[in-house]
Amino acid sequence: MLEAEDQDELTDINLKEAPGNHNSKNISVYSGLILVAVLGFLSYILYLQVQLSVLLAPLAFDYKEYTKFGVISDLHLDLKQTSTTCQWWDRKNYTHYESAYGTTGCDTRYNFAAVTVDSFSELLKDIGSVDLIFNLGDLVNHYTTNFVKNGELISNATELFQSKLPVPIYSTIGNNDLPEDYLQPINSSQFYESFWMRISPLLNATAESLEKHKAAETFSSGGYYTIEHSVQLQIVSINSVSFSVRSNVEISSGLQQLEWLSQVLSDAKIHKRVVVIIGHVCPSLSLFQISRHKPNRTMLWKEEFTLEYNRIVSEYTDVIKFSLFSHQHDNQWFVKDSKNDESETGYVSYYVIPSVSPVYENEPSYSIGIVDNNWNLLDLLFYFCPLSFYTRQDTDPHYLFHFSFKERYFFFEDTKKSFIKDMPIKNEHLHNLTLNLLNVNDMQNTYKKILFNSYQLLYNFGGVSPYQLFCIMTQNTIQGAKDCLSRYSFEF
């Protein structure tokens, strides 16, 4: 064996005897870099195959013969967007790489909105027709602050829906649908009447004219309404933007809407009807604002409205089958334990549905809900379009099946498919599922599943622990969150 000094000397002699050695060394370096790049590319291909095998995995349950509903939310239609520019926040002339159908970081280009509606229509041929569709608001792109332009965008969106989706579509108003973001206009009746004129043709054609007249009256006065979809089912669309911490609606006006809601739920109970509530801004804490360190926007609703809404809906948990909200552009749920509050009897839950608009770097999505004959929620199916992938491949975009809520959280190898398939997802189930975030044996598993479901990973979950996430998902007031976090040695 050569000593270290001999090796150095030998190396020095070899260098002197090989004048082309420097070039050989460069070639070796380049070859190494090429090898690393090839291996990295192959690893990425393998990663994509694994991801696609998960995303394209067949649904465990066959729901073709079940009653279904569709959900489309936060379309944010942008008619000015081009293949290279879009308008967003301070980036009024934001330039991006060329993309025929738009890109993440921008609102929805019209041709991609058409792709979405076409995809939804085609999907129904495979899984069976839907009974109705919920549009959860924000048809208008961000920062369009013009009464006439807002009206044009809403008309374009509703006409697109009507051309391809020949079923009743029940809409709610979003903050960006207003001429000024979140702010009720001075001539609010004129605006609401104009909005109603555009969305009412999508409603149930069989609804009684008197019922539609009553709905038009309440919508014109405050942007909310109720319609009997059938003898059994009543749809309640609330103007939750009015309850927002950023709204200019007076407390008395907001409480008047909640008084109306209480009366509607009472009447539904008397007449033995079940209710689905739809709204835009959810009565919850905002993971997005918490991650941006904006405590003044952490509560999405003003506290007066949140507390009164909690009180009302907890009295009618036997009437309200489920509640759907949007606004946050990702997939979440919230469940509040209300057993300890005065006049309250159980849990209250809300589902937050992801958006079509990819503006928050999220991938576009829509959903299908499955219900039984009594309109108990059996499952939520989520479909998404990897728009950024298709854009980079310069190919036409398509929506893919993402996951089944029930299959992801409630179906296990040792359970019977038939039992799980027909099991309604009750508020108690959601609460027990959320409790897994506190179970040391399962918290990481549940936490990762929730993370993977989020369409807004970067914003919503940065630095949030399972304990913090639990408190945010089970409380919807600042004080409630503080009390919850203190039990786990966290500060709000």
CSV table of C-alpha atoms in Angstrom, one decimal:
chain,number,residue,atom,x,y,z
A,1,MET,CA,0.0,0.0,0.0
A,2,LEU,CA,1.3,3.5,-0.9
A,3,GLU,CA,1.8,6.0,1.8
A,4,ALA,CA,-0.1,9.3,1.6
A,5,GLU,CA,3.0,11.3,0.5
A,6,ASP,CA,3.7,8.7,-2.3
A,7,GLN,CA,0.2,9.0,-3.5
A,8,ASP,CA,0.5,12.8,-3.8
A,9,GLU,CA,3.8,12.5,-5.7
A,10,LEU,CA,2.3,9.9,-8.1
A,11,THR,CA,-0.6,12.1,-8.7
A,12,ASP,CA,1.7,15.1,-9.4
A,13,ILE,CA,3.7,13.0,-11.9
A,14,ASN,CA,0.5,11.8,-13.6
A,15,LEU,CA,-0.7,15.4,-14.0
A,16,LYS,CA,2.6,16.5,-15.5
A,17,GLU,CA,2.6,13.5,-17.9
A,18,ALA,CA,-1.0,14.1,-19.1
A,19,PRO,CA,-1.4,17.6,-20.5
A,20,GLY,CA,-5.0,16.8,-21.5
A,21,ASN,CA,-6.0,15.9,-18.0
A,22,HIS,CA,-7.8,19.2,-17.3
A,23,ASN,CA,-10.2,18.6,-20.2
A,24,SER,CA,-10.7,15.1,-19.0
A,25,LYS,CA,-11.6,16.4,-15.5
A,26,ASN,CA,-14.2,18.8,-17.0
A,27,ILE,CA,-15.7,16.0,-19.0
A,28,SER,CA,-16.0,13.9,-15.9
A,29,VAL,CA,-17.7,16.7,-14.0
A,30,TYR,CA,-20.1,17.3,-16.9
A,31,SER,CA,-20.8,13.6,-17.1
A,32,GLY,CA,-21.5,13.5,-13.4
A,33,LEU,CA,-23.9,16.4,-13.6
A,34,ILE,CA,-25.7,14.8,-16.6
A,35,LEU,CA,-26.0,11.5,-14.6
A,36,VAL,CA,-27.4,13.4,-11.6
A,37,ALA,CA,-29.9,15.2,-13.9
A,38,VAL,CA,-31.0,11.9,-15.5
A,39,LEU,CA,-31.4,10.2,-12.1
A,40,GLY,CA,-33.3,13.2,-10.8
A,41,PHE,CA,-35.6,13.2,-13.9
A,42,LEU,CA,-36.2,9.4,-13.5
A,43,SER,CA,-37.0,9.9,-9.8
A,44,TYR,CA,-39.4,12.7,-10.7
A,45,ILE,CA,-41.1,10.4,-13.2
A,46,LEU,CA,-41.4,7.7,-10.5
A,47,TYR,CA,-42.8,10.3,-8.1
A,48,LEU,CA,-45.4,11.4,-10.7
A,49,GLN,CA,-46.4,7.8,-11.3
A,50,VAL,CA,-46.9,7.2,-7.6
A,51,GLN,CA,-48.9,10.4,-7.3
A,52,LEU,CA,-51.0,9.6,-10.3
A,53,SER,CA,-51.6,6.1,-9.0
A,54,VAL,CA,-53.1,7.7,-5.9
A,55,LEU,CA,-55.1,10.4,-7.7
A,56,LEU,CA,-56.4,8.1,-10.4
A,57,ALA,CA,-57.3,5.2,-8.0
A,58,PRO,CA,-60.9,4.1,-8.6
A,59,LEU,CA,-63.6,5.1,-6.1
A,60,ALA,CA,-64.3,2.3,-3.6
A,61,PHE,CA,-68.0,2.9,-3.7
A,62,ASP,CA,-70.5,2.9,-6.6
A,63,TYR,CA,-72.9,5.8,-6.1
A,64,LYS,CA,-74.5,5.8,-9.6
A,65,GLU,CA,-78.0,5.0,-8.3
A,66,TYR,CA,-77.8,7.4,-5.4
A,67,THR,CA,-79.2,11.0,-5.2
A,68,LYS,CA,-76.4,13.5,-5.9
A,69,PHE,CA,-75.8,17.2,-5.9
A,70,GLY,CA,-72.9,19.3,-7.5
A,71,VAL,CA,-71.0,22.1,-6.0
A,72,ILE,CA,-69.1,24.8,-7.9
A,73,SER,CA,-67.5,27.6,-6.0
A,74,ASP,CA,-65.3,30.7,-6.4
A,75,LEU,CA,-65.3,30.7,-10.2
A,76,HIS,CA,-63.8,34.3,-10.3
A,77,LEU,CA,-64.3,34.7,-14.0
A,78,ASP,CA,-61.8,37.0,-15.6
A,79,LEU,CA,-62.7,38.1,-19.1
A,80,LYS,CA,-59.7,40.4,-19.5
A,81,GLN,CA,-57.1,37.6,-18.9
A,82,THR,CA,-54.9,36.8,-21.9
A,83,SER,CA,-52.5,34.0,-22.5
A,84,THR,CA,-49.7,35.9,-20.8
A,85,THR,CA,-51.3,38.5,-18.4
A,86,CYS,CA,-53.9,38.7,-15.7
A,87,GLN,CA,-55.0,41.2,-13.1
A,88,TRP,CA,-54.4,40.4,-9.4
A,89,TRP,CA,-53.8,42.5,-6.3
A,90,ASP,CA,-50.9,45.0,-6.8
A,91,ARG,CA,-49.8,43.0,-9.9
A,92,LYS,CA,-52.3,44.8,-12.1
A,93,ASN,CA,-50.4,43.7,-15.2
A,94,TYR,CA,-49.0,40.5,-13.9
A,95,THR,CA,-47.1,38.7,-16.6
A,96,HIS,CA,-46.8,34.9,-16.6
A,97,TYR,CA,-45.5,32.3,-18.9
A,98,GLU,CA,-47.8,31.6,-21.9
A,99,SER,CA,-50.7,29.4,-21.1
A,100,ALA,CA,-53.8,28.9,-23.3
A,101,TYR,CA,-56.1,28.2,-20.4
A,102,GLY,CA,-54.7,30.4,-17.7
A,103,THR,CA,-52.4,29.5,-14.8
A,104,THR,CA,-52.2,29.2,-11.1
A,105,GLY,CA,-51.7,32.7,-9.5
A,106,CYS,CA,-54.5,34.1,-11.7
A,107,ASP,CA,-58.3,34.0,-11.7
A,108,THR,CA,-60.3,31.8,-14.1
A,109,ARG,CA,-60.0,32.5,-17.8
A,110,TYR,CA,-63.2,32.1,-19.7
A,111,ASN,CA,-62.1,29.2,-21.8
A,112,PHE,CA,-61.1,27.3,-18.7
A,113,ALA,CA,-64.4,28.1,-17.1
A,114,ALA,CA,-66.0,26.4,-20.2
A,115,VAL,CA,-63.6,23.4,-19.7
A,116,THR,CA,-64.8,23.2,-16.1
A,117,VAL,CA,-68.5,23.2,-17.0
A,118,ASP,CA,-68.0,20.8,-19.8
A,119,SER,CA,-66.0,18.5,-17.5
A,120,PHE,CA,-68.8,18.6,-14.9
A,121,SER,CA,-71.4,17.9,-17.6
A,122,GLU,CA,-69.4,14.9,-18.9
A,123,LEU,CA,-68.8,13.5,-15.5
A,124,LEU,CA,-72.5,13.2,-14.9
A,125,LYS,CA,-72.8,10.8,-17.8
A,126,ASP,CA,-70.4,8.5,-15.9
A,127,ILE,CA,-71.6,8.8,-12.3
A,128,GLY,CA,-75.3,9.6,-12.9
A,129,SER,CA,-77.2,12.9,-13.0
A,130,VAL,CA,-77.3,15.3,-10.1
A,131,ASP,CA,-80.6,16.5,-8.5
A,132,LEU,CA,-79.3,20.1,-8.2
A,133,ILE,CA,-76.2,22.2,-8.1
A,134,PHE,CA,-75.0,24.7,-5.5
A,135,ASN,CA,-73.0,27.8,-6.7
A,136,LEU,CA,-71.3,29.1,-3.5
A,137,GLY,CA,-70.6,32.6,-4.8
A,138,ASP,CA,-67.8,34.8,-6.1
A,139,LEU,CA,-68.6,34.5,-9.8
A,140,VAL,CA,-66.7,37.7,-10.4
A,141,ASN,CA,-62.9,38.0,-10.5
A,142,HIS,CA,-60.9,39.8,-7.8
A,143,TYR,CA,-60.9,43.6,-7.7
A,144,THR,CA,-63.5,44.3,-10.3
A,145,THR,CA,-65.1,47.3,-8.7
A,146,ASN,CA,-67.7,48.4,-11.2
A,147,PHE,CA,-71.5,47.8,-11.0
A,148,VAL,CA,-71.9,47.3,-14.7
A,149,LYS,CA,-68.8,45.1,-15.2
A,150,ASN,CA,-69.9,42.9,-12.2
A,151,GLY,CA,-73.2,42.4,-13.8
A,152,GLU,CA,-71.7,41.4,-17.1
A,153,LEU,CA,-69.4,38.9,-15.4
A,154,ILE,CA,-72.3,37.4,-13.5
A,155,SER,CA,-74.4,37.1,-16.7
A,156,ASN,CA,-71.5,35.4,-18.5
A,157,ALA,CA,-71.1,32.9,-15.7
A,158,THR,CA,-74.8,32.1,-15.3
A,159,GLU,CA,-75.3,31.8,-19.1
A,160,LEU,CA,-72.4,29.3,-19.2
A,161,PHE,CA,-74.0,27.2,-16.4
A,162,GLN,CA,-77.4,27.3,-18.0
A,163,SER,CA,-76.1,26.2,-21.4
A,164,LYS,CA,-74.5,22.9,-20.1
A,165,LEU,CA,-76.2,22.1,-16.7
A,166,PRO,CA,-79.9,21.7,-17.1
A,167,VAL,CA,-80.7,21.2,-13.4
A,168,PRO,CA,-81.7,23.7,-10.7
A,169,ILE,CA,-78.8,25.8,-9.6
A,170,TYR,CA,-79.0,27.6,-6.2
A,171,SER,CA,-76.6,30.4,-5.8
A,172,THR,CA,-75.3,32.5,-2.9
A,173,ILE,CA,-73.6,35.8,-3.0
A,174,GLY,CA,-69.8,36.2,-2.5
A,175,ASN,CA,-67.8,39.2,-1.4
A,176,ASN,CA,-66.3,39.7,-4.9
A,177,ASP,CA,-69.8,39.7,-6.5
A,178,LEU,CA,-70.3,43.0,-4.8
A,179,PRO,CA,-69.2,46.2,-6.7
A,180,GLU,CA,-66.9,47.0,-3.8
A,181,ASP,CA,-65.2,44.0,-2.1
A,182,TYR,CA,-67.2,43.0,1.0
A,183,LEU,CA,-69.0,46.3,1.1
A,184,GLN,CA,-72.8,46.6,0.6
A,185,PRO,CA,-73.4,49.3,-2.0
A,186,ILE,CA,-75.4,52.4,-1.1
A,187,ASN,CA,-78.1,51.4,-3.6
A,188,SER,CA,-78.1,47.9,-2.3
A,189,SER,CA,-81.7,47.1,-3.4
A,190,GLN,CA,-80.8,48.0,-7.0
A,191,PHE,CA,-77.7,45.7,-6.9
A,192,TYR,CA,-79.5,42.8,-5.3
A,193,GLU,CA,-82.4,43.0,-7.7
A,194,SER,CA,-80.0,43.0,-10.6
A,195,PHE,CA,-78.1,40.0,-9.1
A,196,TRP,CA,-81.4,38.2,-8.6
A,197,MET,CA,-82.5,38.8,-12.1
A,198,ARG,CA,-79.4,37.0,-13.3
A,199,ILE,CA,-79.5,34.0,-10.9
A,200,SER,CA,-83.2,33.4,-10.6
A,201,PRO,CA,-83.6,31.7,-14.0
A,202,LEU,CA,-81.3,28.9,-12.7
A,203,LEU,CA,-83.6,28.1,-9.8
A,204,ASN,CA,-86.1,25.3,-9.7
A,205,ALA,CA,-88.5,25.8,-12.5
A,206,THR,CA,-91.2,24.0,-10.6
A,207,ALA,CA,-91.1,26.3,-7.6
A,208,GLU,CA,-94.4,28.1,-6.9
A,209,SER,CA,-94.5,31.6,-8.2
A,210,LEU,CA,-95.5,32.9,-4.8
A,211,GLU,CA,-92.5,31.2,-3.3
A,212,LYS,CA,-90.2,32.8,-5.9
A,213,HIS,CA,-91.8,36.1,-5.2
A,214,LYS,CA,-91.0,35.8,-1.5
A,215,ALA,CA,-87.5,34.8,-2.3
A,216,ALA,CA,-87.1,37.8,-4.6
A,217,GLU,CA,-88.3,40.1,-1.8
A,218,THR,CA,-85.9,38.9,0.8
A,219,PHE,CA,-83.0,38.8,-1.7
A,220,SER,CA,-83.7,42.4,-2.8
A,221,SER,CA,-83.7,43.6,0.7
A,222,GLY,CA,-80.6,41.8,1.9
A,223,GLY,CA,-79.2,39.2,-0.5
A,224,TYR,CA,-80.7,36.0,1.1
A,225,TYR,CA,-83.6,33.7,0.3
A,226,THR,CA,-85.1,30.3,0.8
A,227,ILE,CA,-86.7,28.0,-1.8
A,228,GLU,CA,-88.5,24.6,-1.4
A,229,HIS,CA,-86.6,22.3,-3.8
A,230,SER,CA,-89.1,19.6,-3.1
A,231,VAL,CA,-91.8,18.7,-0.7
A,232,GLN,CA,-89.0,17.3,1.5
A,233,LEU,CA,-86.0,19.6,1.0
A,234,GLN,CA,-85.7,23.3,1.6
A,235,ILE,CA,-82.6,25.3,0.4
A,236,VAL,CA,-81.6,28.3,2.6
A,237,SER,CA,-79.1,30.7,1.0
A,238,ILE,CA,-77.7,33.2,3.5
A,239,ASN,CA,-75.8,36.4,2.7
A,240,SER,CA,-72.8,35.5,5.0
A,241,VAL,CA,-70.8,38.4,3.4
A,242,SER,CA,-73.0,40.7,5.5
A,243,PHE,CA,-71.6,39.0,8.7
A,244,SER,CA,-68.0,39.4,7.7
A,245,VAL,CA,-65.6,41.4,9.8
A,246,ARG,CA,-64.9,43.4,6.7
A,247,SER,CA,-68.5,44.2,5.9
A,248,ASN,CA,-70.1,47.6,6.4
A,249,VAL,CA,-73.5,46.1,7.2
A,250,GLU,CA,-74.9,47.4,10.5
A,251,ILE,CA,-75.3,45.0,13.4
A,252,SER,CA,-79.1,45.5,13.4
A,253,SER,CA,-79.4,44.5,9.7
A,254,GLY,CA,-77.3,41.4,10.2
A,255,LEU,CA,-79.3,40.3,13.3
A,256,GLN,CA,-82.5,40.9,11.2
A,257,GLN,CA,-81.3,38.3,8.7
A,258,LEU,CA,-80.5,35.9,11.5
A,259,GLU,CA,-84.0,36.4,12.9
A,260,TRP,CA,-85.3,35.5,9.5
A,261,LEU,CA,-83.1,32.4,9.4
A,262,SER,CA,-84.5,31.3,12.8
A,263,GLN,CA,-88.1,31.7,11.6
A,264,VAL,CA,-87.3,29.7,8.4
A,265,LEU,CA,-85.8,26.8,10.4
A,266,SER,CA,-88.7,26.9,12.8
A,267,ASP,CA,-91.2,26.7,9.9
A,268,ALA,CA,-89.3,23.9,8.3
A,269,LYS,CA,-89.4,21.9,11.5
A,270,ILE,CA,-93.1,22.4,11.8
A,271,HIS,CA,-93.7,21.2,8.2
A,272,LYS,CA,-91.3,18.3,8.6
A,273,ARG,CA,-88.9,19.5,5.9
A,274,VAL,CA,-85.1,19.1,6.0
A,275,VAL,CA,-82.8,22.0,5.2
A,276,VAL,CA,-79.4,22.6,3.5
A,277,ILE,CA,-77.8,25.9,4.3
A,278,ILE,CA,-75.4,27.5,1.7
A,279,GLY,CA,-73.3,30.6,2.1
A,280,HIS,CA,-70.0,32.0,1.0
A,281,VAL,CA,-68.0,33.2,4.0
A,282,CYS,CA,-67.9,30.4,6.7
A,283,PRO,CA,-68.5,31.2,10.4
A,284,SER,CA,-65.1,30.0,11.3
A,285,LEU,CA,-61.5,31.1,12.1
A,286,SER,CA,-59.3,31.6,9.1
A,287,LEU,CA,-56.2,29.4,8.7
A,288,PHE,CA,-55.2,31.7,5.8
A,289,GLN,CA,-55.2,34.9,7.9
A,290,ILE,CA,-53.6,33.2,10.9
A,291,SER,CA,-50.7,32.1,8.7
A,292,ARG,CA,-50.4,35.7,7.4
A,293,HIS,CA,-50.3,36.9,11.0
A,294,LYS,CA,-53.4,39.1,10.6
A,295,PRO,CA,-55.3,38.7,14.0
A,296,ASN,CA,-57.9,41.4,13.1
A,297,ARG,CA,-59.1,39.1,10.3
A,298,THR,CA,-58.7,35.8,12.1
A,299,MET,CA,-62.5,35.6,12.8
A,300,LEU,CA,-64.3,35.6,9.4
A,301,TRP,CA,-67.5,36.8,11.0
A,302,LYS,CA,-68.1,39.5,13.5
A,303,GLU,CA,-68.5,38.0,17.0
A,304,GLU,CA,-72.1,39.2,17.5
A,305,PHE,CA,-73.2,37.3,14.4
A,306,THR,CA,-71.1,34.2,15.1
A,307,LEU,CA,-72.5,33.7,18.6
A,308,GLU,CA,-76.1,34.3,17.4
A,309,TYR,CA,-75.7,31.9,14.4
A,310,ASN,CA,-74.2,29.3,16.7
A,311,ARG,CA,-77.2,29.6,19.0
A,312,ILE,CA,-79.8,29.3,16.2
A,313,VAL,CA,-78.3,26.4,14.2
A,314,SER,CA,-77.6,24.4,17.3
A,315,GLU,CA,-81.3,24.4,18.1
A,316,TYR,CA,-82.1,22.9,14.7
A,317,THR,CA,-79.5,20.2,14.2
A,318,ASP,CA,-82.3,17.7,13.5
A,319,VAL,CA,-83.6,20.0,10.7
A,320,ILE,CA,-80.3,21.1,9.1
A,321,LYS,CA,-78.7,18.2,7.2
A,322,PHE,CA,-75.5,19.9,6.3
A,323,SER,CA,-74.1,23.4,5.6
A,324,LEU,CA,-71.8,24.3,2.7
A,325,PHE,CA,-69.5,27.3,2.5
A,326,SER,CA,-66.5,28.4,0.4
A,327,HIS,CA,-64.4,31.6,0.2
A,328,GLN,CA,-61.1,30.0,1.4
A,329,HIS,CA,-60.3,28.3,-1.9
A,330,ASP,CA,-59.5,25.0,-0.2
A,331,ASN,CA,-61.1,21.9,1.4
A,332,GLN,CA,-61.7,22.0,5.1
A,333,TRP,CA,-64.4,21.2,7.7
A,334,PHE,CA,-65.2,22.8,11.0
A,335,VAL,CA,-67.2,21.2,13.9
A,336,LYS,CA,-68.1,22.9,17.1
A,337,ASP,CA,-69.1,21.1,20.3
A,338,SER,CA,-72.1,23.1,21.5
A,339,LYS,CA,-73.5,20.9,24.2
A,340,ASN,CA,-72.3,23.1,27.0
A,341,ASP,CA,-74.0,26.3,25.7
A,342,GLU,CA,-77.4,27.4,26.7
A,343,SER,CA,-80.2,25.8,24.7
A,344,GLU,CA,-77.8,23.8,22.6
A,345,THR,CA,-77.9,20.1,22.2
A,346,GLY,CA,-75.0,18.8,20.1
A,347,TYR,CA,-72.4,19.5,17.4
A,348,VAL,CA,-72.6,22.0,14.6
A,349,SER,CA,-70.5,21.5,11.5
A,350,TYR,CA,-69.7,23.3,8.3
A,351,TYR,CA,-67.9,22.0,5.1
A,352,VAL,CA,-65.7,24.4,3.1
A,353,ILE,CA,-65.6,23.6,-0.6
A,354,PRO,CA,-62.4,24.3,-2.7
A,355,SER,CA,-62.5,26.8,-5.6
A,356,VAL,CA,-62.4,26.7,-9.4
A,357,SER,CA,-60.2,29.8,-9.5
A,358,PRO,CA,-56.5,28.9,-9.2
A,359,VAL,CA,-55.5,32.4,-8.0
A,360,TYR,CA,-54.0,31.3,-4.7
A,361,GLU,CA,-51.6,28.9,-6.4
A,362,ASN,CA,-54.2,26.2,-5.8
A,363,GLU,CA,-55.3,23.7,-8.5
A,364,PRO,CA,-59.0,24.2,-9.7
A,365,SER,CA,-61.6,21.9,-8.2
A,366,TYR,CA,-65.3,21.1,-8.0
A,367,SER,CA,-67.3,18.6,-5.9
A,368,ILE,CA,-70.1,16.0,-6.0
A,369,GLY,CA,-72.1,15.2,-2.9
A,370,ILE,CA,-73.9,11.9,-2.2
A,371,VAL,CA,-77.1,11.8,-0.1
A,372,ASP,CA,-79.6,9.2,1.0
A,373,ASN,CA,-83.4,9.4,0.6
A,374,ASN,CA,-83.6,11.6,3.6
A,375,TRP,CA,-80.8,13.9,2.4
A,376,ASN,CA,-78.4,12.7,5.0
A,377,LEU,CA,-74.9,13.3,3.6
A,378,LEU,CA,-73.1,10.1,2.7
A,379,ASP,CA,-70.0,11.3,0.9
A,380,LEU,CA,-68.3,14.2,-0.8
A,381,LEU,CA,-66.3,13.5,-4.0
A,382,PHE,CA,-63.6,16.0,-5.0
A,383,TYR,CA,-62.3,16.4,-8.6
A,384,PHE,CA,-59.4,18.7,-9.5
A,385,CYS,CA,-57.5,19.8,-12.5
A,386,PRO,CA,-53.6,19.9,-12.3
A,387,LEU,CA,-53.6,23.1,-14.4
A,388,SER,CA,-50.0,24.0,-13.8
A,389,PHE,CA,-49.0,20.5,-15.1
A,390,TYR,CA,-51.1,20.8,-18.2
A,391,THR,CA,-49.9,24.4,-18.8
A,392,ARG,CA,-46.2,23.3,-18.8
A,393,GLN,CA,-47.0,20.4,-21.0
A,394,ASP,CA,-48.9,22.7,-23.4
A,395,THR,CA,-51.9,20.3,-23.5
A,396,ASP,CA,-55.6,20.7,-23.0
A,397,PRO,CA,-56.5,20.5,-19.3
A,398,HIS,CA,-58.7,17.8,-17.8
A,399,TYR,CA,-60.3,17.2,-14.4
A,400,LEU,CA,-59.4,14.1,-12.5
A,401,PHE,CA,-60.9,12.3,-9.5
A,402,HIS,CA,-59.1,13.3,-6.4
A,403,PHE,CA,-60.6,11.6,-3.4
A,404,SER,CA,-63.7,10.5,-1.5
A,405,PHE,CA,-64.1,12.1,1.9
A,406,LYS,CA,-65.6,8.9,3.4
A,407,GLU,CA,-63.1,6.6,1.8
A,408,ARG,CA,-60.2,8.7,3.0
A,409,TYR,CA,-61.3,9.1,6.6
A,410,PHE,CA,-63.8,6.3,7.4
A,411,PHE,CA,-63.2,3.3,5.2
A,412,PHE,CA,-60.7,0.7,6.5
A,413,GLU,CA,-59.7,-2.8,5.4
A,414,ASP,CA,-61.6,-4.5,8.2
A,415,THR,CA,-64.9,-2.7,7.6
A,416,LYS,CA,-67.6,-3.7,5.2
A,417,LYS,CA,-68.0,-1.5,2.2
A,418,SER,CA,-71.8,-1.8,2.2
A,419,PHE,CA,-71.9,-0.6,5.9
A,420,ILE,CA,-69.6,2.4,5.3
A,421,LYS,CA,-71.2,3.2,1.9
A,422,ASP,CA,-74.7,3.8,3.5
A,423,MET,CA,-73.5,5.4,6.7
A,424,PRO,CA,-74.4,9.1,7.0
A,425,ILE,CA,-71.6,11.4,7.9
A,426,LYS,CA,-73.0,12.9,11.1
A,427,ASN,CA,-71.7,15.8,13.1
A,428,GLU,CA,-70.5,13.4,15.8
A,429,HIS,CA,-68.4,11.5,13.2
A,430,LEU,CA,-66.7,14.8,12.2
A,431,HIS,CA,-66.0,15.7,15.8
A,432,ASN,CA,-64.5,12.3,16.6
A,433,LEU,CA,-62.4,12.5,13.4
A,434,THR,CA,-61.1,15.9,14.4
A,435,LEU,CA,-60.3,14.5,17.9
A,436,ASN,CA,-57.7,12.3,16.2
A,437,LEU,CA,-55.6,15.4,16.0
A,438,LEU,CA,-55.1,15.0,19.7
A,439,ASN,CA,-54.5,11.3,19.6
A,440,VAL,CA,-50.7,10.7,19.8
A,441,ASN,CA,-51.2,7.4,18.0
A,442,ASP,CA,-53.1,8.9,15.1
A,443,MET,CA,-52.5,12.7,15.0
A,444,GLN,CA,-49.8,12.7,12.4
A,445,ASN,CA,-51.8,10.4,10.1
A,446,THR,CA,-54.9,12.6,10.4
A,447,TYR,CA,-52.8,15.8,10.1
A,448,LYS,CA,-51.2,14.6,6.9
A,449,LYS,CA,-54.5,13.7,5.4
A,450,ILE,CA,-55.9,17.1,6.1
A,451,LEU,CA,-52.7,18.6,4.7
A,452,PHE,CA,-52.9,16.6,1.6
A,453,ASN,CA,-56.5,17.6,1.1
A,454,SER,CA,-55.7,21.3,1.2
A,455,TYR,CA,-55.5,23.1,-2.1
A,456,GLN,CA,-53.7,26.0,-0.5
A,457,LEU,CA,-50.9,24.3,1.4
A,458,LEU,CA,-48.5,27.2,1.4
A,459,TYR,CA,-50.8,29.6,3.0
A,460,ASN,CA,-53.0,27.6,5.3
A,461,PHE,CA,-50.8,25.2,7.3
A,462,GLY,CA,-47.4,26.9,7.6
A,463,GLY,CA,-46.2,26.4,11.1
A,464,VAL,CA,-49.6,25.2,12.5
A,465,SER,CA,-49.3,22.2,14.8
A,466,PRO,CA,-52.0,19.4,15.1
A,467,TYR,CA,-53.1,20.9,18.4
A,468,GLN,CA,-53.5,24.4,17.0
A,469,LEU,CA,-55.3,23.0,13.9
A,470,PHE,CA,-57.7,21.1,16.3
A,471,CYS,CA,-58.5,24.3,18.1
A,472,ILE,CA,-59.0,26.3,14.9
A,473,MET,CA,-61.3,23.5,13.5
A,474,THR,CA,-63.4,23.2,16.6
A,475,GLN,CA,-63.8,26.9,17.7
A,476,ASN,CA,-65.1,29.9,15.8
A,477,THR,CA,-64.5,32.7,18.3
A,478,ILE,CA,-61.3,34.3,19.4
A,479,GLN,CA,-61.9,33.5,23.1
A,480,GLY,CA,-62.9,29.9,22.3
A,481,ALA,CA,-59.6,29.4,20.4
A,482,LYS,CA,-57.6,31.1,23.1
A,483,ASP,CA,-59.1,28.8,25.8
A,484,CYS,CA,-58.6,25.7,23.7
A,485,LEU,CA,-55.0,26.6,22.8
A,486,SER,CA,-54.1,27.3,26.5
A,487,ARG,CA,-55.0,23.7,27.4
A,488,TYR,CA,-52.2,22.6,25.1
A,489,SER,CA,-49.7,25.3,26.2
A,490,PHE,CA,-50.1,27.4,23.0
A,491,GLU,CA,-50.8,31.1,22.8
A,492,PHE,CA,-53.1,32.6,20.2
